[in-house]
Tab-separated table of C-alpha atoms in Angstrom:
chain	number	residue	atom	x	y	z
A	1	UNK	CA	118.294	48.162	81.745
A	2	UNK	CA	120.032	44.874	80.679
A	3	UNK	CA	122.681	45.062	83.020
A	4	UNK	CA	124.653	42.056	82.994
A	5	UNK	CA	123.794	39.603	80.390
A	6	UNK	CA	125.089	36.058	80.045
A	7	UNK	CA	124.591	33.432	77.484
A	8	UNK	CA	124.029	30.493	77.521
A	9	UNK	CA	121.710	29.855	80.341
A	10	UNK	CA	121.757	26.019	80.341
A	11	UNK	CA	124.841	23.695	78.723
A	12	UNK	CA	125.411	20.332	78.909
A	13	UNK	CA	129.396	19.144	78.121
A	14	UNK	CA	130.820	16.025	77.499
A	15	UNK	CA	134.341	15.740	79.120
A	16	UNK	CA	137.379	17.400	77.131
A	17	UNK	CA	135.108	19.146	75.271
A	18	UNK	CA	135.538	23.334	74.721
A	19	UNK	CA	133.441	25.857	75.009
A	20	UNK	CA	133.084	29.516	75.999
A	21	UNK	CA	130.715	31.379	78.646
A	22	UNK	CA	129.342	34.954	77.109
A	23	UNK	CA	129.271	37.598	79.500
A	24	UNK	CA	128.435	41.438	78.639
A	25	UNK	CA	127.665	44.548	80.585
A	26	UNK	CA	126.438	48.195	79.382
A	27	UNK	CA	126.800	50.064	82.289
A	28	UNK	CA	130.143	51.287	81.631
A	29	UNK	CA	131.655	49.033	84.122
A	30	UNK	CA	135.443	48.942	84.481
A	31	UNK	CA	135.416	45.948	86.687
A	32	UNK	CA	134.375	42.522	85.982
A	33	UNK	CA	134.785	38.494	87.303
A	34	UNK	CA	133.739	35.513	87.159
A	35	UNK	CA	132.374	32.729	90.259
A	36	UNK	CA	131.626	29.788	90.297
A	37	UNK	CA	128.831	28.661	92.735
A	38	UNK	CA	128.651	25.174	94.092
A	39	UNK	CA	126.231	23.281	96.479
A	40	UNK	CA	127.078	23.745	99.651
A	41	UNK	CA	129.845	26.607	99.437
A	42	UNK	CA	130.273	30.271	98.931
A	43	UNK	CA	130.614	32.003	95.469
A	44	UNK	CA	134.550	31.494	94.307
A	45	UNK	CA	136.183	34.102	92.198
A	46	UNK	CA	137.424	32.159	88.915
A	47	UNK	CA	139.441	35.313	87.141
A	48	UNK	CA	138.683	39.016	87.071
A	49	UNK	CA	139.244	42.179	85.196
A	50	UNK	CA	139.845	45.918	86.050
A	51	UNK	CA	139.815	47.030	82.802
A	52	UNK	CA	140.032	46.458	79.130
A	53	UNK	CA	143.309	44.211	78.470
A	54	UNK	CA	144.051	43.570	82.207
A	55	UNK	CA	143.196	40.196	83.876
A	56	UNK	CA	144.064	38.112	86.544
A	57	UNK	CA	143.567	35.144	88.559
A	58	UNK	CA	141.193	34.904	91.075
A	59	UNK	CA	140.892	31.842	93.846
A	60	UNK	CA	139.727	29.206	91.431
A	61	UNK	CA	141.723	29.765	87.919
A	62	UNK	CA	142.723	26.280	86.836
A	63	UNK	CA	141.159	24.858	83.620
A	64	UNK	CA	139.376	28.365	82.568
A	65	UNK	CA	141.061	31.617	80.746
A	66	UNK	CA	139.523	34.840	80.186
A	67	UNK	CA	140.442	37.965	77.897
A	68	UNK	CA	138.849	41.543	78.078
A	69	UNK	CA	139.207	42.985	74.850
A	70	UNK	CA	136.493	45.487	75.176
A	71	UNK	CA	135.316	47.255	78.483
A	72	UNK	CA	131.970	45.522	77.781
A	73	UNK	CA	132.543	41.827	76.897
A	74	UNK	CA	134.246	39.194	79.619
A	75	UNK	CA	133.974	35.641	78.434
A	76	UNK	CA	135.281	32.473	79.924
A	77	UNK	CA	136.768	29.936	78.407
A	78	UNK	CA	136.861	26.284	79.827
A	79	UNK	CA	139.959	24.608	77.975
A	80	UNK	CA	138.837	21.026	78.251
A	81	UNK	CA	136.053	20.513	80.443
A	82	UNK	CA	136.116	18.274	83.625
A	83	UNK	CA	133.462	16.848	85.371
A	84	UNK	CA	134.856	19.212	88.605
A	85	UNK	CA	133.668	21.996	86.346
A	86	UNK	CA	130.281	21.046	86.669
A	87	UNK	CA	128.571	24.186	88.473
A	88	UNK	CA	126.908	27.372	88.408
A	89	UNK	CA	128.741	30.244	86.583
A	90	UNK	CA	127.962	33.744	87.193
A	91	UNK	CA	129.438	36.964	85.426
A	92	UNK	CA	129.546	40.302	87.578
A	93	UNK	CA	130.139	43.480	87.085
A	94	UNK	CA	131.067	46.870	89.110
A	95	UNK	CA	132.141	50.527	89.054
A	96	UNK	CA	135.610	49.722	89.545
A	97	UNK	CA	137.635	47.446	91.272
A	98	UNK	CA	137.951	49.630	94.742
A	99	UNK	CA	134.633	51.303	94.814
A	100	UNK	CA	132.367	50.495	97.635
A	101	UNK	CA	129.702	50.068	95.517
A	102	UNK	CA	127.528	47.185	94.532
A	103	UNK	CA	128.174	44.341	92.172
A	104	UNK	CA	125.754	43.382	89.412
A	105	UNK	CA	125.450	39.901	88.566
A	106	UNK	CA	124.392	37.731	85.621
A	107	UNK	CA	121.565	35.143	85.721
A	108	UNK	CA	124.104	32.634	85.726
A	109	UNK	CA	124.900	29.701	83.547
A	110	UNK	CA	124.064	26.012	84.870
A	111	UNK	CA	126.676	23.868	83.096
A	112	UNK	CA	126.837	20.121	82.933
A	113	UNK	CA	129.900	18.165	82.390
A	114	UNK	CA	129.479	14.559	81.432
B	1	UNK	CA	141.920	33.057	107.171
B	2	UNK	CA	139.180	35.209	105.637
B	3	UNK	CA	135.568	33.609	106.599
B	4	UNK	CA	132.007	34.522	106.633
B	5	UNK	CA	129.710	32.627	108.590
B	6	UNK	CA	125.755	32.825	108.326
B	7	UNK	CA	123.305	31.301	110.527
B	8	UNK	CA	120.527	29.758	110.420
B	9	UNK	CA	121.644	27.941	107.228
B	10	UNK	CA	117.809	27.485	106.581
B	11	UNK	CA	114.420	29.124	108.238
B	12	UNK	CA	110.863	28.548	107.638
B	13	UNK	CA	108.552	31.511	108.571
B	14	UNK	CA	105.292	32.583	107.929
B	15	UNK	CA	103.731	35.256	106.082
B	16	UNK	CA	103.724	38.300	107.363
B	17	UNK	CA	106.210	37.171	110.345
B	18	UNK	CA	109.425	39.021	110.813
B	19	UNK	CA	112.806	37.476	110.921
B	20	UNK	CA	116.607	38.194	111.593
B	21	UNK	CA	119.464	36.320	109.575
B	22	UNK	CA	123.035	36.405	111.364
B	23	UNK	CA	126.079	36.938	109.728
B	24	UNK	CA	129.802	36.628	111.576
B	25	UNK	CA	133.349	37.529	109.821
B	26	UNK	CA	136.871	37.128	110.197
B	27	UNK	CA	137.682	39.329	107.451
B	28	UNK	CA	140.858	41.740	108.040
B	29	UNK	CA	141.251	44.824	106.936
B	30	UNK	CA	137.730	45.292	106.558
B	31	UNK	CA	136.266	47.130	103.387
B	32	UNK	CA	132.766	46.610	103.425
B	33	UNK	CA	130.145	44.391	104.139
B	34	UNK	CA	127.089	43.650	101.693
B	35	UNK	CA	123.887	41.375	101.804
B	36	UNK	CA	122.445	40.195	98.463
B	37	UNK	CA	119.187	38.142	98.016
B	38	UNK	CA	119.228	34.984	95.408
B	39	UNK	CA	116.150	33.884	93.934
B	40	UNK	CA	116.078	30.288	92.729
B	41	UNK	CA	117.832	30.315	89.582
B	42	UNK	CA	118.736	33.579	89.475
B	43	UNK	CA	122.366	35.952	90.266
B	44	UNK	CA	122.466	37.509	93.184
B	45	UNK	CA	121.118	40.943	94.101
B	46	UNK	CA	122.317	43.552	96.404
B	47	UNK	CA	119.922	44.876	99.264
B	48	UNK	CA	122.423	46.538	101.002
B	49	UNK	CA	126.317	47.980	101.640
B	50	UNK	CA	127.384	48.692	104.618
B	51	UNK	CA	131.152	50.671	105.307
B	52	UNK	CA	132.956	50.464	108.916
B	53	UNK	CA	131.241	53.698	109.894
B	54	UNK	CA	127.666	52.524	108.907
B	55	UNK	CA	125.860	50.408	112.025
B	56	UNK	CA	122.443	50.775	110.432
B	57	UNK	CA	121.028	50.503	106.505
B	58	UNK	CA	117.906	49.796	105.302
B	59	UNK	CA	116.074	49.335	101.787
B	60	UNK	CA	112.974	48.908	102.294
B	61	UNK	CA	111.549	45.801	104.707
B	62	UNK	CA	115.300	44.883	104.978
B	63	UNK	CA	117.709	46.274	107.780
B	64	UNK	CA	120.891	45.518	108.026
B	65	UNK	CA	122.862	46.255	111.352
B	66	UNK	CA	127.040	46.145	111.482
B	67	UNK	CA	128.680	45.952	114.901
B	68	UNK	CA	132.319	46.457	113.424
B	69	UNK	CA	133.634	45.876	116.729
B	70	UNK	CA	132.353	42.115	117.186
B	71	UNK	CA	132.623	41.669	113.570
B	72	UNK	CA	128.903	40.652	113.376
B	73	UNK	CA	125.870	41.680	111.110
B	74	UNK	CA	122.374	40.958	111.165
B	75	UNK	CA	119.633	41.132	108.564
B	76	UNK	CA	116.094	41.954	109.725
B	77	UNK	CA	113.228	41.375	107.620
B	78	UNK	CA	109.838	42.871	108.379
B	79	UNK	CA	106.262	41.774	107.450
B	80	UNK	CA	107.445	38.814	105.397
B	81	UNK	CA	105.970	38.214	101.849
B	82	UNK	CA	105.975	34.813	99.941
B	83	UNK	CA	108.226	36.914	97.728
B	84	UNK	CA	111.035	36.979	100.378
B	85	UNK	CA	111.578	33.506	99.882
B	86	UNK	CA	115.274	33.255	98.582
B	87	UNK	CA	118.693	32.223	99.740
B	88	UNK	CA	120.378	35.805	101.259
B	89	UNK	CA	123.983	35.776	101.336
B	90	UNK	CA	126.711	37.908	103.546
B	91	UNK	CA	129.793	38.755	101.692
B	92	UNK	CA	132.596	41.064	103.104
B	93	UNK	CA	134.764	42.936	101.199
B	94	UNK	CA	138.417	43.143	102.653
B	95	UNK	CA	140.558	45.970	101.598
B	96	UNK	CA	143.532	45.059	99.159
B	97	UNK	CA	145.763	46.709	97.521
B	98	UNK	CA	146.965	45.623	93.817
B	99	UNK	CA	144.849	45.262	91.026
B	100	UNK	CA	141.725	43.326	92.465
B	101	UNK	CA	140.962	45.926	94.794
B	102	UNK	CA	137.922	45.593	97.260
B	103	UNK	CA	136.036	44.272	94.319
B	104	UNK	CA	138.419	41.440	93.722
B	105	UNK	CA	138.382	40.452	97.704
B	106	UNK	CA	134.801	39.496	98.068
B	107	UNK	CA	134.124	36.700	100.481
B	108	UNK	CA	131.171	34.954	100.321
B	109	UNK	CA	129.275	32.948	103.051
B	110	UNK	CA	126.970	30.064	102.321
B	111	UNK	CA	123.397	32.002	102.461
B	112	UNK	CA	120.514	31.342	104.792
B	113	UNK	CA	117.947	29.665	102.603
B	114	UNK	CA	114.488	31.621	103.867
B	115	UNK	CA	111.134	29.653	102.788
B	116	UNK	CA	107.638	32.143	103.824
B	117	UNK	CA	104.838	29.824	103.584
B	118	UNK	CA	101.510	31.456	103.560
């Protein structure tokens, strides 16, 4: 019962560095997404994917790239880290994009950019 | 603008007591409303999902209500336990065309931080 697995749990980056946050799900869900959670704000959608090979931008996509080569994996790439990207990042998956079913979240990656 | 407002921001109650958390929304067109529990340092976990036609849904000691006419929802916790200490997030899904669908149109509230004291 792994569900949604995110790695790493914690990361410190220097400004300008790049990195990839990993996300994998083992529930054969079509829909996957990335959110960021900042103090005093609700979760905000960064990018999402409705299936392998299909991705699209969410509310706050700037500075991030995604790809979906398999149903299971949905990595999030930070191209050139900035202090404004300090946040907690959550990956989520659900059965389909249009289903009224719950979204399953990973445990989060706490990223600090210095 | 689609918004979800939760109240109170934080709440402290004694173990064994009941409490009710509120959620007001201005999301249209409405698809469903969800309540999530988020423990400190963890991801949100779903408690309930309600569609337009449902006005009450229970999950153990958690009972959610939905009034689609007034666009209000509440989450009632009965006989609170120390493990109920968490943030509770109200999420409203907007029905949408296109790739994102309803899952790509989740509007999150800021959450209510509940502390249950012994």
